[in-house]
PDB file of C-alpha atoms in Angstrom:
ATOM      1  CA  UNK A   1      16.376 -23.493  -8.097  1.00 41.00           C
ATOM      2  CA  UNK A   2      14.672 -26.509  -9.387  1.00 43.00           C
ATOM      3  CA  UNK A   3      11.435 -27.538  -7.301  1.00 42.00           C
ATOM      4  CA  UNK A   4      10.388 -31.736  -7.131  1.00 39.00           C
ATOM      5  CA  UNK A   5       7.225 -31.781  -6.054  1.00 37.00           C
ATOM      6  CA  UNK A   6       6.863 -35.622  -4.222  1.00 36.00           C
ATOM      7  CA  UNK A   7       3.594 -35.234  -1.952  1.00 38.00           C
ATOM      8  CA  UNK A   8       0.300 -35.771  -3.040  1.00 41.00           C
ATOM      9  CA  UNK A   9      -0.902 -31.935  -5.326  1.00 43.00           C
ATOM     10  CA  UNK A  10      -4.455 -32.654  -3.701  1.00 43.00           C
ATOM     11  CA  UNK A  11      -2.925 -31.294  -0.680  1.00 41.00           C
ATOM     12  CA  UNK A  12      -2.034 -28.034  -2.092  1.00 43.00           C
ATOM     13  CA  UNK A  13      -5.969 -27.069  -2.200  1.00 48.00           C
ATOM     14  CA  UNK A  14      -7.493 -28.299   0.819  1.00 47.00           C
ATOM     15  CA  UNK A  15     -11.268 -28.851   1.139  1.00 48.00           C
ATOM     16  CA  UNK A  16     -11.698 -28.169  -2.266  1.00 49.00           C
ATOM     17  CA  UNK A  17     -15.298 -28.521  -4.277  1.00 52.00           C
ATOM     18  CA  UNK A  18     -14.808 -31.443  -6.770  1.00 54.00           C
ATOM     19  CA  UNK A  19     -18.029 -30.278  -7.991  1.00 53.00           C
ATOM     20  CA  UNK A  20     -16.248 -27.255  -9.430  1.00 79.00           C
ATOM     21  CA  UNK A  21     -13.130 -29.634 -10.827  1.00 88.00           C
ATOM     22  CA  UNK A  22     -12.824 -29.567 -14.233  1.00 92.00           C
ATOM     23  CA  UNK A  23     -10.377 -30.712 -16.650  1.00 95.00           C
ATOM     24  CA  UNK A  24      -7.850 -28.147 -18.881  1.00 96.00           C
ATOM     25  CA  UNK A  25      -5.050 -29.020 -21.560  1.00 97.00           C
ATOM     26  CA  UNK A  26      -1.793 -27.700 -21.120  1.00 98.00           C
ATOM     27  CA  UNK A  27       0.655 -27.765 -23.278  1.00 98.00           C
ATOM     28  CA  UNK A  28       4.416 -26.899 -21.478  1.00 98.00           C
ATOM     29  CA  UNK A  29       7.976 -26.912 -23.137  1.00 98.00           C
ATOM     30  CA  UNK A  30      10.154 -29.684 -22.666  1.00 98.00           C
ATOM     31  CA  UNK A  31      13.248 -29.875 -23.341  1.00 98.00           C
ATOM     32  CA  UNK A  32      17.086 -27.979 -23.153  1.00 97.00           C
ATOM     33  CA  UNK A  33      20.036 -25.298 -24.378  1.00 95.00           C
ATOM     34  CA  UNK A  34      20.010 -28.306 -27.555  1.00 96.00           C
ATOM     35  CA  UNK A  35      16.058 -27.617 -28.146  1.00 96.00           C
ATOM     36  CA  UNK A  36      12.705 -28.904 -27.229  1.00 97.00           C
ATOM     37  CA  UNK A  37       9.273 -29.073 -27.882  1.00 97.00           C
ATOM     38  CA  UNK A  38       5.490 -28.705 -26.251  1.00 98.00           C
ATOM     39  CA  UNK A  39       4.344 -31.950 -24.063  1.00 98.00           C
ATOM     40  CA  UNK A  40       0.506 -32.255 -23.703  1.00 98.00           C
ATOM     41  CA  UNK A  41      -0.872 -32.825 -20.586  1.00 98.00           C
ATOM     42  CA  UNK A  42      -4.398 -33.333 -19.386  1.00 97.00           C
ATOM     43  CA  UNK A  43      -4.733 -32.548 -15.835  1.00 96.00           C
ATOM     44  CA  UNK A  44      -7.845 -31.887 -13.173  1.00 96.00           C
ATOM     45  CA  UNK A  45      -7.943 -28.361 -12.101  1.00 96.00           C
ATOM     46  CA  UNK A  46      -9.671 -27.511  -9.068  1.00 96.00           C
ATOM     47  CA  UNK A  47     -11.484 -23.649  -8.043  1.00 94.00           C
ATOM     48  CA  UNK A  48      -9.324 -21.025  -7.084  1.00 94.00           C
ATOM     49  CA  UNK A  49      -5.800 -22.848  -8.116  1.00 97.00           C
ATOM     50  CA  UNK A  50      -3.315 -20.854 -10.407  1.00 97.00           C
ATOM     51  CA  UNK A  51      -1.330 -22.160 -13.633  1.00 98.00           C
ATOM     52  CA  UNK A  52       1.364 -23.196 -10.735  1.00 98.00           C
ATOM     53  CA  UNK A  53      -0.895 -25.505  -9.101  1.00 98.00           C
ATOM     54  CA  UNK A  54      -1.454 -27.054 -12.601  1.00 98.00           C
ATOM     55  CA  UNK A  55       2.524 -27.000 -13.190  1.00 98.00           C
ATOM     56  CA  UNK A  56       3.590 -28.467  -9.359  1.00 97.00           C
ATOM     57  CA  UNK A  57       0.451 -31.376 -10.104  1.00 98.00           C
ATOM     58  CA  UNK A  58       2.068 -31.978 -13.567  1.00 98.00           C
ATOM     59  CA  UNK A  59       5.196 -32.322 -11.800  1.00 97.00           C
ATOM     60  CA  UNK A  60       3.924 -35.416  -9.210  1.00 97.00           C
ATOM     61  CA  UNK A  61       1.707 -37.255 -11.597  1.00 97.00           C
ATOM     62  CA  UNK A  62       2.757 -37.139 -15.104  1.00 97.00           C
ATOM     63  CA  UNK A  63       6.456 -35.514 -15.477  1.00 97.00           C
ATOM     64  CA  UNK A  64       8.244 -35.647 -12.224  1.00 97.00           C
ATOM     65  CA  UNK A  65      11.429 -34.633 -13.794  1.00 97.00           C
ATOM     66  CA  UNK A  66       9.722 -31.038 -15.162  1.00 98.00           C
ATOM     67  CA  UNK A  67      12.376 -28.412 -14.175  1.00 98.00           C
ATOM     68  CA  UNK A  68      10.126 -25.192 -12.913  1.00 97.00           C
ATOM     69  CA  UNK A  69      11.503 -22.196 -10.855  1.00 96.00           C
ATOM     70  CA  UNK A  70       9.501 -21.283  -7.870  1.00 96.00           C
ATOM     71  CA  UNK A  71       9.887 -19.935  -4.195  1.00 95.00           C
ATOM     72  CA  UNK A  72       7.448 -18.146  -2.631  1.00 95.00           C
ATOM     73  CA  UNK A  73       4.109 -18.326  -4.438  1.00 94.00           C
ATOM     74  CA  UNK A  74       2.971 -15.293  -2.932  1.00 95.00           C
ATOM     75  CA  UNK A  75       3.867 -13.130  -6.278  1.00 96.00           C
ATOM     76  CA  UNK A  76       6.948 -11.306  -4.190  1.00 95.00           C
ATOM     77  CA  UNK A  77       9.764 -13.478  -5.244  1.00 96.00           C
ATOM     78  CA  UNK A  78       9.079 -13.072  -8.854  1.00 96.00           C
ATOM     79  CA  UNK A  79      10.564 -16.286  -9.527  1.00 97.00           C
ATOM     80  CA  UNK A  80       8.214 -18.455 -11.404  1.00 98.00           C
ATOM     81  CA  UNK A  81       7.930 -16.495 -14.369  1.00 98.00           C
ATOM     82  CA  UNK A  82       7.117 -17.265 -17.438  1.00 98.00           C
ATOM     83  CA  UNK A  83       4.981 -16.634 -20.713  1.00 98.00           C
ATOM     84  CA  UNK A  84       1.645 -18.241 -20.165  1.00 98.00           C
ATOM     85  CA  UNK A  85      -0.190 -18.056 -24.263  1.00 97.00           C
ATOM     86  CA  UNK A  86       2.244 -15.710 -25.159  1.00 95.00           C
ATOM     87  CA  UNK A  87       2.490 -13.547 -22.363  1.00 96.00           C
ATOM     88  CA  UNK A  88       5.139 -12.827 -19.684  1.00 97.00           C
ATOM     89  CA  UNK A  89       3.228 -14.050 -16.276  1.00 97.00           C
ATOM     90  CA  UNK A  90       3.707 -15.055 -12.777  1.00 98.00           C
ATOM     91  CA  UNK A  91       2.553 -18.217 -12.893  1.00 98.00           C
ATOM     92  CA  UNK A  92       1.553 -18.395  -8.939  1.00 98.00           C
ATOM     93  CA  UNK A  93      -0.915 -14.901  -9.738  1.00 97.00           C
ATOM     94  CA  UNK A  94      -2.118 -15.959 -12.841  1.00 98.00           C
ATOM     95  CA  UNK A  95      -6.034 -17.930 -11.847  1.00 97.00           C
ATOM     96  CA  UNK A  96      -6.694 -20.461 -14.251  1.00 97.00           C
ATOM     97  CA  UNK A  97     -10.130 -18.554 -14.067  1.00 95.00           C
ATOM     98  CA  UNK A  98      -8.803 -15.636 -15.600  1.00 95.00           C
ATOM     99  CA  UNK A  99      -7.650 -17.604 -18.719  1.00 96.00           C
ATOM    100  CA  UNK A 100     -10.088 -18.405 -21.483  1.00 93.00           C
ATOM    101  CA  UNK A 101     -12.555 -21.668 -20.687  1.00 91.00           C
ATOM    102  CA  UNK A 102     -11.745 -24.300 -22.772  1.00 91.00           C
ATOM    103  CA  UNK A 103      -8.120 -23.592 -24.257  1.00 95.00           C
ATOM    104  CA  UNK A 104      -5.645 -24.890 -24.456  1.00 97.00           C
ATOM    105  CA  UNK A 105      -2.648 -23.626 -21.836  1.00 98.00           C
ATOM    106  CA  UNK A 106       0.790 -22.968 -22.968  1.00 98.00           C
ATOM    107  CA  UNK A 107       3.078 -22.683 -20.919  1.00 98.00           C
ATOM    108  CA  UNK A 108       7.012 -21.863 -22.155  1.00 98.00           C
ATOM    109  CA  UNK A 109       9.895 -20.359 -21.214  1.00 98.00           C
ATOM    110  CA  UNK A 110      10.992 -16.162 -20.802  1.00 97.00           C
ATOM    111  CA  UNK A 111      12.571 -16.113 -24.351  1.00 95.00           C
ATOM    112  CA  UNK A 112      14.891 -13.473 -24.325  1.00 96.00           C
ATOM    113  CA  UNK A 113      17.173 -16.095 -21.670  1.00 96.00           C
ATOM    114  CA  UNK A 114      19.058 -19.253 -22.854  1.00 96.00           C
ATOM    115  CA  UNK A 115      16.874 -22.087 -21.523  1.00 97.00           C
ATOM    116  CA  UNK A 116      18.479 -24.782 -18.877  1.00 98.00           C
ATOM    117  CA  UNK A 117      15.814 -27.147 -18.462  1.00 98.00           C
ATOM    118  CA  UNK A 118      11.997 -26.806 -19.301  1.00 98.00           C
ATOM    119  CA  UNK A 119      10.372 -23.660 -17.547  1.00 98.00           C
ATOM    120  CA  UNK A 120      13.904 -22.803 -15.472  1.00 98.00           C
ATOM    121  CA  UNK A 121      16.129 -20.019 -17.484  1.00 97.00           C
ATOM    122  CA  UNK A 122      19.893 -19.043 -17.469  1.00 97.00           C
ATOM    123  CA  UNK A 123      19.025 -15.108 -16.257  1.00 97.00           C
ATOM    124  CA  UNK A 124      22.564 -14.728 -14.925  1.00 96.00           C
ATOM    125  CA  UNK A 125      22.783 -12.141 -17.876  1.00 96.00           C
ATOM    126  CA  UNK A 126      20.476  -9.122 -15.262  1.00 97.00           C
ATOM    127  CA  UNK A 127      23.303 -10.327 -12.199  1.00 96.00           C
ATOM    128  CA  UNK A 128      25.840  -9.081 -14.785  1.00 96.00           C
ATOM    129  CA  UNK A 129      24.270  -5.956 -15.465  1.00 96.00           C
ATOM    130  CA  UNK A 130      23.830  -5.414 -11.501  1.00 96.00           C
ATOM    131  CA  UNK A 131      27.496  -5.240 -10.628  1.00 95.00           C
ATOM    132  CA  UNK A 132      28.087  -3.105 -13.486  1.00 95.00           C
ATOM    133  CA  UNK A 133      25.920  -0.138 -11.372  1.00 95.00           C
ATOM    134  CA  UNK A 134      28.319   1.841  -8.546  1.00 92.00           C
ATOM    135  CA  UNK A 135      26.606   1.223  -5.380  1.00 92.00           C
ATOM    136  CA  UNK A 136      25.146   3.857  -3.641  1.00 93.00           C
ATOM    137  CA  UNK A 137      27.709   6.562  -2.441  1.00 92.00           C
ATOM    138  CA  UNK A 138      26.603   9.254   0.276  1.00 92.00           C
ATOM    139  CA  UNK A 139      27.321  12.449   1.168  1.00 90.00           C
ATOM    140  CA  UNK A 140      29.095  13.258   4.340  1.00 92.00           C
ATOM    141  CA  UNK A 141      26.213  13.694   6.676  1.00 94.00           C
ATOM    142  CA  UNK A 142      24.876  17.135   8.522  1.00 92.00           C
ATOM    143  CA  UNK A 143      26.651  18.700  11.853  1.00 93.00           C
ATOM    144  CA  UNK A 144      24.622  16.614  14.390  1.00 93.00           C
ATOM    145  CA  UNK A 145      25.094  12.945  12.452  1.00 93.00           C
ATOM    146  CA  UNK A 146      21.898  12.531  10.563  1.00 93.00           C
ATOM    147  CA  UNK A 147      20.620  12.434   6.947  1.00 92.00           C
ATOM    148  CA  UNK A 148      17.605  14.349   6.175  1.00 92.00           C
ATOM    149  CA  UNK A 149      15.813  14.204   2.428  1.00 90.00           C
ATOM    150  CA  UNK A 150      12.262  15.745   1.411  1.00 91.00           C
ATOM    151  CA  UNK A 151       9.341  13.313   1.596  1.00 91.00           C
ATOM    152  CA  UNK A 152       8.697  13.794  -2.366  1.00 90.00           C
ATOM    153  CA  UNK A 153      12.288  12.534  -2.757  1.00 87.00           C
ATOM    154  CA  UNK A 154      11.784   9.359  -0.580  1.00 87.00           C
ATOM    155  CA  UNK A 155       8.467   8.862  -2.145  1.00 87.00           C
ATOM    156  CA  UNK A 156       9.844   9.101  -5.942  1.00 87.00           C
ATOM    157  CA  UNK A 157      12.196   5.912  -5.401  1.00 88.00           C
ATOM    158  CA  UNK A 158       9.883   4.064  -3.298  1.00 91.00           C
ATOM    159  CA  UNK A 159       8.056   2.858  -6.250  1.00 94.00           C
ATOM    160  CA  UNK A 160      11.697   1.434  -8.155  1.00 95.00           C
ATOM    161  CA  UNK A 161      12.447  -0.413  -5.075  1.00 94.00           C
ATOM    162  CA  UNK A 162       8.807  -2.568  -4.995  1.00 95.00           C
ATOM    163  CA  UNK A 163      10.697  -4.221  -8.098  1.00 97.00           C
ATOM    164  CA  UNK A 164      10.369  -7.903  -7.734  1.00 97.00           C
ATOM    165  CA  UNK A 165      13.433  -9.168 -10.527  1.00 97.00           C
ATOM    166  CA  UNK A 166      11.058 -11.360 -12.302  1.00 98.00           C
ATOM    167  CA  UNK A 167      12.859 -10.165 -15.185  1.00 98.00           C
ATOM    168  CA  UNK A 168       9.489 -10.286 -17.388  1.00 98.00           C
ATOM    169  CA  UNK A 169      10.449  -6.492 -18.396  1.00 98.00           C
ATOM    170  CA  UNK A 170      13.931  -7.386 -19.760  1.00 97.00           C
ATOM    171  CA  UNK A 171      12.223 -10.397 -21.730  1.00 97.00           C
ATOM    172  CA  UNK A 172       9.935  -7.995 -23.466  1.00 97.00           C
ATOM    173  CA  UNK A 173      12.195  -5.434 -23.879  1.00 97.00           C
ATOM    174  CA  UNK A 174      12.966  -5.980 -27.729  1.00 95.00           C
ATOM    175  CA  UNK A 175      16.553  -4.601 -27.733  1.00 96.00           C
ATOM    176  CA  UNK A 176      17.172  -7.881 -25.679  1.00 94.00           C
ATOM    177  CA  UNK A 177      14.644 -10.116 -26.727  1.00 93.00           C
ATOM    178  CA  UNK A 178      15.594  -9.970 -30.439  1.00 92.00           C
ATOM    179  CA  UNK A 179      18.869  -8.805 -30.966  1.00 92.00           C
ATOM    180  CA  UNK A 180      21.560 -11.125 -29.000  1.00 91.00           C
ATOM    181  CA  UNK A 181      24.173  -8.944 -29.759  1.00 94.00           C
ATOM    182  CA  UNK A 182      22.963  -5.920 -28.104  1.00 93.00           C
ATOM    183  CA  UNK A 183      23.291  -7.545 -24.739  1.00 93.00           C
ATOM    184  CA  UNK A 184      26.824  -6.601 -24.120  1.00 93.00           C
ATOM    185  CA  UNK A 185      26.337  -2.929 -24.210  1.00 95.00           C
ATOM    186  CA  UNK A 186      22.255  -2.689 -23.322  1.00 97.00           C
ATOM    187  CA  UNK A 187      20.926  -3.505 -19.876  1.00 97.00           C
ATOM    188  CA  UNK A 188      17.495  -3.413 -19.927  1.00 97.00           C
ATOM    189  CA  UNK A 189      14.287  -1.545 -18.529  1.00 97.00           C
ATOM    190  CA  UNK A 190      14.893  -2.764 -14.568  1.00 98.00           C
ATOM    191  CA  UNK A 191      18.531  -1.690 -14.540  1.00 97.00           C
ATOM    192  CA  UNK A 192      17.466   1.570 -15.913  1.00 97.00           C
ATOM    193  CA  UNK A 193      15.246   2.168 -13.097  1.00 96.00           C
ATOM    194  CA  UNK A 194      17.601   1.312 -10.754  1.00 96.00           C
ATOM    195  CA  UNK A 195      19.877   3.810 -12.394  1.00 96.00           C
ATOM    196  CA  UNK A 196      17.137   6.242 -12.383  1.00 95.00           C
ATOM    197  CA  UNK A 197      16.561   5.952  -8.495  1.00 94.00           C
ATOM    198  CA  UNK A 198      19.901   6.703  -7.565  1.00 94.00           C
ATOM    199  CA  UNK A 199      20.454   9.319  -9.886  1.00 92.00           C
ATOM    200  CA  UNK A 200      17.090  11.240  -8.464  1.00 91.00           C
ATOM    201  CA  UNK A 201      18.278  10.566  -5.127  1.00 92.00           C
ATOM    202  CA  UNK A 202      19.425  13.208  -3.518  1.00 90.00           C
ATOM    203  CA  UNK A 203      22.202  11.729  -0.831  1.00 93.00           C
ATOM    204  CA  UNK A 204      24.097   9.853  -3.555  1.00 92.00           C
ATOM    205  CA  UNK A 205      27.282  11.702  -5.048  1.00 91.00           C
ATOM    206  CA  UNK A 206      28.196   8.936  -7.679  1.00 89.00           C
ATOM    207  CA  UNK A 207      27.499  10.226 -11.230  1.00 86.00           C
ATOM    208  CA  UNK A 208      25.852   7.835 -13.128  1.00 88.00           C
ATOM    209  CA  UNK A 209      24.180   9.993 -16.234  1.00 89.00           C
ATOM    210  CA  UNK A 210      27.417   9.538 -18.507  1.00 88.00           C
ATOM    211  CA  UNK A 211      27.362   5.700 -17.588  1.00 92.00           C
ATOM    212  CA  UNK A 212      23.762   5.109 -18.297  1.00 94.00           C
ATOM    213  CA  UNK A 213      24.346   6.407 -22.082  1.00 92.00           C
ATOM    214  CA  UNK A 214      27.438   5.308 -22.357  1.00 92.00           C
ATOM    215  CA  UNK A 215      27.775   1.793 -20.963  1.00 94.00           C
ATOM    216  CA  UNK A 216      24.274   0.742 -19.918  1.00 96.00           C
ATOM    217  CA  UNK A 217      22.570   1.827 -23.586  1.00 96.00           C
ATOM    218  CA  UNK A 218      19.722   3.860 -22.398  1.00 96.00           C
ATOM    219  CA  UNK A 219      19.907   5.902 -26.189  1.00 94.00           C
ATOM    220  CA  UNK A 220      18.654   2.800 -27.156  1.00 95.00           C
ATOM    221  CA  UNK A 221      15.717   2.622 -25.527  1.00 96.00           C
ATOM    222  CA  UNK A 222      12.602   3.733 -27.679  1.00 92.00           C
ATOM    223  CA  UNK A 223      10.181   3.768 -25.156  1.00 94.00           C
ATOM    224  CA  UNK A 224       7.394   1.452 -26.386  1.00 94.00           C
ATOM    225  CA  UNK A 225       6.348   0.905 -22.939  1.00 96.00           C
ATOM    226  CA  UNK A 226       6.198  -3.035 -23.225  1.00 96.00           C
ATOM    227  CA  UNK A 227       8.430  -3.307 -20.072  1.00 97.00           C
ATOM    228  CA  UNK A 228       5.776  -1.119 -17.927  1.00 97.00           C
ATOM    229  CA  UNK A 229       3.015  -3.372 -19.130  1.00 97.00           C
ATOM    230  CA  UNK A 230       4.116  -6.646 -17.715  1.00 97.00           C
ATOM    231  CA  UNK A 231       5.307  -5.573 -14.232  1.00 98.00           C
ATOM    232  CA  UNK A 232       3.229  -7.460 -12.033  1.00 97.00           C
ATOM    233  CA  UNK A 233       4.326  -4.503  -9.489  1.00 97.00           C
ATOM    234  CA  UNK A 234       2.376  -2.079 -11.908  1.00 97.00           C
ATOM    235  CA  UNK A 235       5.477   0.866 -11.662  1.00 97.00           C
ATOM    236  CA  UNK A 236       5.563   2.922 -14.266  1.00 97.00           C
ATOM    237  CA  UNK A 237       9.459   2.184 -15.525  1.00 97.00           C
ATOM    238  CA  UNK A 238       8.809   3.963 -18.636  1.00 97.00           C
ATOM    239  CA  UNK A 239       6.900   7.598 -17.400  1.00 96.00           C
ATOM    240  CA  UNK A 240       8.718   7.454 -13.923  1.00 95.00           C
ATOM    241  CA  UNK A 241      12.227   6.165 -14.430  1.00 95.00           C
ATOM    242  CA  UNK A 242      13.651   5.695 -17.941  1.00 97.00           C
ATOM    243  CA  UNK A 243      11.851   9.048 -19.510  1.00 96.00           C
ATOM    244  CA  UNK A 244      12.843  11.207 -16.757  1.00 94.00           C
ATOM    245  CA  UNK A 245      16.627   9.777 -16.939  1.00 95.00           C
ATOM    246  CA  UNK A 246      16.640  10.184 -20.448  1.00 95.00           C
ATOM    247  CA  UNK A 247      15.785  13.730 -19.941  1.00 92.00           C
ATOM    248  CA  UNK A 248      18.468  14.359 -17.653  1.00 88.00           C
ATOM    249  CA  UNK A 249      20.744  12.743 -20.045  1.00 89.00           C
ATOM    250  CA  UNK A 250      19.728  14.966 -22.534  1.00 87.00           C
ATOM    251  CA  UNK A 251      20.009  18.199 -20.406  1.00 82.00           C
ATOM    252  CA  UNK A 252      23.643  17.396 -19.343  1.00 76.00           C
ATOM    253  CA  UNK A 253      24.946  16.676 -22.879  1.00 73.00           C
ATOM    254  CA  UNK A 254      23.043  19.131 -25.154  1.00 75.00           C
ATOM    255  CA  UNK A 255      21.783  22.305 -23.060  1.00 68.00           C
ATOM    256  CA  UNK A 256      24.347  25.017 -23.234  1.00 69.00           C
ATOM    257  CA  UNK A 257      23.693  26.198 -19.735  1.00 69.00           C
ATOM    258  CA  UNK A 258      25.683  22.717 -18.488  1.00 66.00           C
ATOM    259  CA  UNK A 259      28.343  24.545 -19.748  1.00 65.00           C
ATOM    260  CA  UNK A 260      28.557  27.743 -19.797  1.00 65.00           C
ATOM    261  CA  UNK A 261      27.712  27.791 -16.035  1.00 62.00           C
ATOM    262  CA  UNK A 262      29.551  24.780 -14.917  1.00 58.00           C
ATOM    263  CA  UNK A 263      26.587  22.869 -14.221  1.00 54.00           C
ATOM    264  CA  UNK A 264      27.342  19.270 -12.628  1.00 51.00           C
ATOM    265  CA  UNK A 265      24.769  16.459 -12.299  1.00 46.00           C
ATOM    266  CA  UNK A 266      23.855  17.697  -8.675  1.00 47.00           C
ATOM    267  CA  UNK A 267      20.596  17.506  -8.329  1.00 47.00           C
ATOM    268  CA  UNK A 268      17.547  18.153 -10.557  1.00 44.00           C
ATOM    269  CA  UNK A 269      14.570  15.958  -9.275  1.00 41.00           C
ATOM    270  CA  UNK A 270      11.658  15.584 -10.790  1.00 40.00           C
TER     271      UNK A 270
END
């Protein structure tokens, strides 16, 4: 989704203190899948507005045609990211008060996606990687009708589902980021959390341990914990989901006991 902002950005910030106004220089990328370049702007910033107040008053007053992706701006839809001075960011949580006085602002795209326009990405790569995942497959459930699970168990994939797909882990993620050709057979830190929660679940039947080394590249995974750092959700993808899966990974191909007793993937959590 592209966003045109027409009406007047003042309105954005009612009843604002122009006393507190300053000025800031921004510098955003301009340009397409053929290549670009950084555009200054100089633009008034008002207390309490974030980089995406800058961007949408960029937008009406000095580049109307500036291709940005945004829904919400409530930091739930996770679609306006992108790397503000070099880091991944939401750009509607990130204060322009929590960025150093008196720098310059660059804004660019997530680089690990082919660009489309300015700020907006081609992420179709992550839907790709979602329909590769077998959906959720219960077991037949108890005598009277119902499911029934421990707490710990509903607590432990509580925290995968808070994921917001701004993607910012998978642009990190150097597998993706810098080598092009791993894409085909590596899906990145939020699909391996997603594998992660249904394999600790303990309704689903679908095995999904062979999968994740085999198809989805979790092996190459080195665990540098770059993904868990930029999740503006804070969960811990690295110590909760991908170390744990790796582990169970592990245990199914190279401990003995998974064989000499028969051992299936049903159910070790934790």
């Amino acid at each position: 989704m592209t966003a045109t902002v027409s009406s007047n950005p003042k309105a954005f910030q009612p009843g604002v203190d122009k006393a507190k106004s300053f000025t800031a220089n921004f510098k955003v990328w301009r340009g397409d899948a053929s290549g670009g370049e950084l555009k200054d702007y100089s633009v008034e910033v008002n207390e309490g507005e974030v980089v995406l107040d800058i961007i949408f008053r960029i937008q009406a007053e000095q580049a109307n045609d500036l291709a940005v992706r945004w829904n919400c701006k409530a930091g739930k839809c996770g679609s306006c990211s992108a790397e503000i001075n070099g880091r991944p960011r939401l750009m509607c949580m990130t204060r322009m008060s929590s960025l150093p006085p008196g720098e310059t602002v660059v804004v660019t795209p997530l680089r690990a996606f082919p660009v489309i326009k300015d700020l907006a990405t081609d992420v179709s790569f992550n839907y790709e990687k979602a329909r590769q995942i077998p959906a959720f497959k219960p077991q037949p459930r108890d005598a009277d009708g119902k499911y029934r699970m421990a707490q710990i168990d509903v607590d432990r994939g509580q925290e995968f589902r808070k994921c917001i797909e701004c993607w910012m882990c998978q642009n990190v993620c150097h597998v993706i980021r810098d080598h092009e050709e791993n894409k085909p057979s590596f899906s990145g830190p939020r699909f391996f959390i997603r594998l992660a929660e249904l394999d600790m679940h303990p309704l689903d039947t679908n095995d999904r341990q062979a999968i994740s080394q085999e198809q989805h590249g979790l092996g190459m995974c080195n665990i540098t914990k770059c993904c868990t750092e930029v999740c503006p959700e804070h969960i811990k993808i690295t110590d909760n989901g991908i170390i744990p899966l790796k582990e169970r990974v592990a245990d199914r191909k190279y401990d003995p006991l998974f064989q000499i007793l028969g051992l299936s993937k049903k159910k070790r959590n934790g």
